[in-house]
Amino acid sequence: MAIHNLGSINIDHLFTVAALPAPGETVISQQLRTEAGGKGLNMSIAMARAGAGVYHYGCVGSDGQWLVDALTHEGVNTDAIAHVSAPTGSAIVCVDANGENQIIVNPGANHAVDGSTLKTGKPGDWALFQNETSGQTPFVKAAKAQGMTVAYAAAPFDLDVALAVLPMIDCLIVNQIEAAQLCHATAKTIDQLGPAIAVVTQGGAGSTGYARTGAVINCPALPAQVVDTTAAGDTYTGYLLSALSTGQSLGAAMKLASRAASIAVSRSGAAASIPFAREL
């Protein structure tokens, strides 16, 4: 089964600093690197490295062909990535000595995405999207019309988008802050929101999965020497969906995703930190 990912594609500028700047403070960076990034790109690479067949839907500008090439090199189908006049999305990522980060994203071409271009799916395939692009609602509608299972990684959190698409979602992935915001807005608990599967990630505290059957699965995080947490959540999501798309149980998928994320945080960078399945 294939996974169709409507996702952002960014040029990441990664600054390594001793400590993250406070408001009004200027700090000196020890290192600057430019790498492939964006939640969508990271998730596509994670799913491909986990062994899934992945189709990526998105947009880049004239400065972004190298990012398309990076996805193609990973085995991701990039036929649905459009080239537009806007510059490719970009992000400034500051990472401190403890591996914590601050990120500022300029959407650029990501906000030129047309989600209705999803036309190659078939029943049994999965569709994934997040909130760094435009076109989420038409993408979800197209996926449902083609009989696909729809997963939503609701980051960066956008309440309006979440409320619009929630009735059509089969699998919801959120962190604990996003879960609290969504539950507050709907006056429901996470297991009452509607999706057959909901997974709440909690960083070093692990993750909790909720199934429509009423099952609650707690999965601890694995010990790791934290270097950079930038792509940890994207790695988790990619490995989780790759496993679920092959019919693995929620518990097994969460354990696999946790192992992958524990490796990702031990490395520097975004896409560069994502492990291959053979490393697990």
XYZ file of C-alpha atoms in Angstrom:
280
model
C 0.000 0.000 0.000
C 1.238 3.485 -0.822
C 1.230 6.589 1.357
C 0.354 9.913 -0.293
C 1.795 12.864 1.626
C 0.667 16.468 1.178
C 3.642 18.103 2.812
C 5.911 21.103 3.119
C 9.313 21.294 1.472
C 11.741 23.730 3.104
C 15.303 24.913 2.942
C 16.490 24.655 6.554
C 19.171 27.016 7.869
C 20.421 25.378 11.065
C 22.270 27.469 13.641
C 24.053 25.731 16.514
C 24.157 27.894 19.658
C 25.205 27.419 23.261
C 21.839 28.692 24.507
C 18.682 29.818 22.734
C 18.299 33.614 22.654
C 15.958 35.333 25.087
C 13.675 38.105 23.742
C 15.877 41.003 22.626
C 19.091 39.007 23.010
C 21.727 38.428 20.319
C 23.751 35.215 20.476
C 26.659 33.937 18.405
C 26.255 30.715 16.433
C 29.057 28.156 16.494
C 27.961 26.576 13.213
C 25.605 27.161 10.274
C 24.404 24.456 7.891
C 21.844 24.483 5.092
C 19.878 21.253 4.665
C 16.661 19.785 3.314
C 13.742 20.126 5.714
C 10.085 20.855 6.265
C 7.707 18.618 8.191
C 6.296 17.144 5.014
C 9.665 16.372 3.443
C 10.937 14.881 6.701
C 7.878 12.643 7.007
C 8.190 11.453 3.408
C 11.842 10.569 3.950
C 11.035 8.797 7.226
C 8.300 6.726 5.560
C 10.555 5.873 2.620
C 13.439 4.870 4.896
C 10.993 2.722 6.847
C 10.211 0.884 3.615
C 6.938 2.462 2.472
C 6.054 3.496 -1.060
C 5.609 7.267 -0.825
C 4.093 9.895 -3.126
C 4.829 13.504 -2.184
C 2.526 16.411 -3.080
C 3.869 19.944 -2.700
C 5.484 22.978 -4.311
C 8.956 24.464 -4.638
C 10.307 27.615 -6.254
C 13.111 27.973 -8.775
C 15.577 27.502 -5.897
C 14.136 24.156 -4.792
C 15.002 21.545 -7.411
C 17.748 20.135 -5.165
C 15.090 19.329 -2.567
C 13.008 17.461 -5.147
C 16.166 15.596 -6.131
C 16.760 14.713 -2.459
C 13.294 13.165 -2.215
C 13.758 11.288 -5.476
C 17.080 9.944 -4.196
C 15.211 8.501 -1.201
C 12.808 6.644 -3.499
C 9.904 9.070 -3.029
C 7.685 9.663 -6.077
C 7.916 13.397 -6.822
C 5.747 13.606 -9.957
C 3.150 15.706 -8.105
C 5.604 18.354 -6.859
C 4.949 21.585 -8.760
C 7.372 24.417 -9.513
C 5.894 27.857 -8.829
C 7.023 31.486 -8.951
C 7.175 31.880 -5.161
C 10.465 31.063 -3.423
C 10.798 27.678 -1.778
C 9.718 27.560 1.856
C 12.479 28.156 4.370
C 13.145 27.816 8.071
C 15.595 29.203 10.589
C 16.343 26.498 13.147
C 18.329 27.309 16.294
C 19.546 24.312 18.298
C 21.129 24.686 21.741
C 23.620 22.528 23.624
C 20.793 20.439 25.117
C 19.263 19.656 21.735
C 16.274 21.953 22.213
C 15.266 24.214 19.366
C 13.434 27.312 18.217
C 12.116 27.380 14.650
C 10.802 30.179 12.431
C 9.207 29.117 9.132
C 8.531 31.190 6.022
C 5.939 29.176 4.025
C 6.881 30.486 0.580
C 5.859 28.014 -2.130
C 4.193 25.756 0.442
C 1.205 28.093 0.418
C 0.761 27.598 -3.328
C -0.089 23.903 -2.916
C -3.317 22.673 -4.522
C -4.518 19.678 -2.530
C -7.000 18.640 -5.217
C -4.138 17.249 -7.339
C -4.410 13.911 -5.484
C -5.557 11.597 -8.290
C -3.404 8.471 -8.071
C -4.681 6.926 -4.846
C -6.666 3.744 -4.528
C -8.620 1.982 -1.763
C -6.223 0.681 0.861
C -3.705 3.485 0.371
C -3.038 6.026 3.111
C -3.044 9.814 2.853
C -1.086 12.066 5.234
C -1.016 15.819 5.674
C 0.032 18.476 8.182
C -0.337 22.241 8.568
C 2.653 23.764 6.775
C 0.931 23.850 3.369
C -2.293 25.096 1.849
C -4.842 22.745 0.296
C -5.559 20.470 3.249
C -9.355 20.287 2.919
C -9.492 19.459 -0.832
C -6.700 16.915 -0.295
C -8.663 15.149 2.438
C -11.851 15.166 0.386
C -10.013 13.712 -2.607
C -8.427 11.026 -0.430
C -11.745 9.993 1.105
C -13.389 9.912 -2.337
C -10.695 7.455 -3.439
C -11.256 5.179 -0.444
C -8.030 6.024 1.328
C -7.273 6.015 5.058
C -6.474 9.572 6.142
C -3.895 10.561 8.768
C -3.409 14.085 10.098
C -0.293 15.283 11.916
C -1.778 18.491 13.305
C 1.382 20.615 13.458
C 2.032 23.468 13.523
C -1.329 23.691 15.244
C -4.107 25.477 13.365
C -7.466 25.208 15.118
C -9.529 26.259 12.102
C -7.966 23.607 9.877
C -8.212 20.970 12.597
C -11.918 21.573 13.168
C -12.622 21.577 9.417
C -10.939 18.253 8.685
C -11.455 16.337 11.938
C -14.713 14.622 10.848
C -12.838 13.086 7.887
C -9.754 11.875 9.776
C -9.026 8.212 10.542
C -5.723 8.691 12.382
C -4.768 11.788 14.387
C -1.207 12.480 15.561
C -0.642 15.394 17.955
C 1.779 16.375 20.684
C 0.525 17.001 24.200
C 0.177 20.773 23.683
C -1.800 20.345 20.456
C -3.963 17.704 22.125
C -4.785 20.067 24.991
C -5.703 22.881 22.581
C -7.928 20.638 20.493
C -9.662 19.096 23.493
C -10.265 22.523 25.020
C -11.760 23.870 21.780
C -14.091 20.889 21.324
C -14.854 20.210 25.009
C -14.010 16.553 24.330
C -11.319 14.166 25.475
C -8.823 12.954 22.898
C -10.579 9.592 22.531
C -13.916 11.322 21.872
C -12.764 13.368 18.864
C -13.806 10.795 16.267
C -10.721 9.288 14.569
C -10.338 5.520 14.895
C -6.773 6.099 16.109
C -5.332 9.033 18.049
C -1.702 9.220 19.137
C -0.363 11.836 21.543
C 3.408 12.264 21.599
C 5.027 13.541 24.780
C 8.708 13.911 23.973
C 10.877 12.233 26.547
C 7.783 10.933 28.341
C 6.883 8.688 25.393
C 3.532 8.488 23.637
C -0.031 7.347 24.259
C -2.295 5.761 21.679
C -6.082 5.622 21.753
C -8.097 3.180 19.639
C -11.804 3.305 18.867
C -12.100 -0.065 20.628
C -11.340 1.755 23.879
C -7.793 0.444 24.134
C -5.200 2.842 25.541
C -1.555 2.077 24.799
C 1.306 3.721 26.659
C 4.675 3.548 24.924
C 7.719 4.832 26.826
C 10.445 6.773 25.065
C 13.729 4.940 24.712
C 16.842 6.337 26.414
C 18.897 8.521 24.092
C 21.746 11.009 24.183
C 19.872 14.043 22.885
C 21.727 16.115 20.300
C 18.914 17.667 18.255
C 15.143 17.172 18.545
C 14.235 19.004 15.310
C 12.933 16.021 13.316
C 11.974 13.721 16.182
C 8.230 14.158 15.758
C 8.419 13.852 11.970
C 10.461 10.668 12.282
C 7.959 9.237 14.758
C 5.022 10.053 12.475
C 6.710 8.615 9.390
C 7.599 5.318 11.022
C 4.208 5.080 12.739
C 2.298 5.434 9.469
C 4.628 3.155 7.556
C 3.919 0.418 10.091
C 0.171 1.053 10.270
C -0.101 1.035 6.475
C 1.280 -2.514 6.402
C -1.300 -3.740 8.911
C 0.797 -3.692 12.072
C -1.033 -3.137 15.345
C -1.082 0.308 16.930
C 1.129 -0.874 19.783
C 3.725 -2.385 17.456
C 3.700 0.717 15.253
C 4.221 3.000 18.255
C 7.162 0.940 19.500
C 8.801 1.068 16.078
C 8.217 4.819 15.843
C 9.718 5.356 19.299
C 12.860 3.440 18.359
C 13.261 5.509 15.203
C 12.724 8.794 17.050
C 15.262 7.846 19.727
C 17.885 7.472 17.006
C 16.872 10.724 15.293
C 17.341 12.826 18.441
C 20.865 11.463 18.871
C 21.918 13.104 15.590
C 22.139 16.641 14.295
C 19.912 17.985 11.540
C 16.401 17.423 10.267
C 16.120 14.997 7.343
C 19.762 14.042 7.871
C 18.950 12.630 11.325
C 16.236 10.198 10.204
C 17.354 6.552 10.512
C 16.939 3.758 7.978
C 14.913 0.690 8.952
C 18.081 -1.420 9.034
C 19.387 0.747 11.898
C 16.490 -0.181 14.155
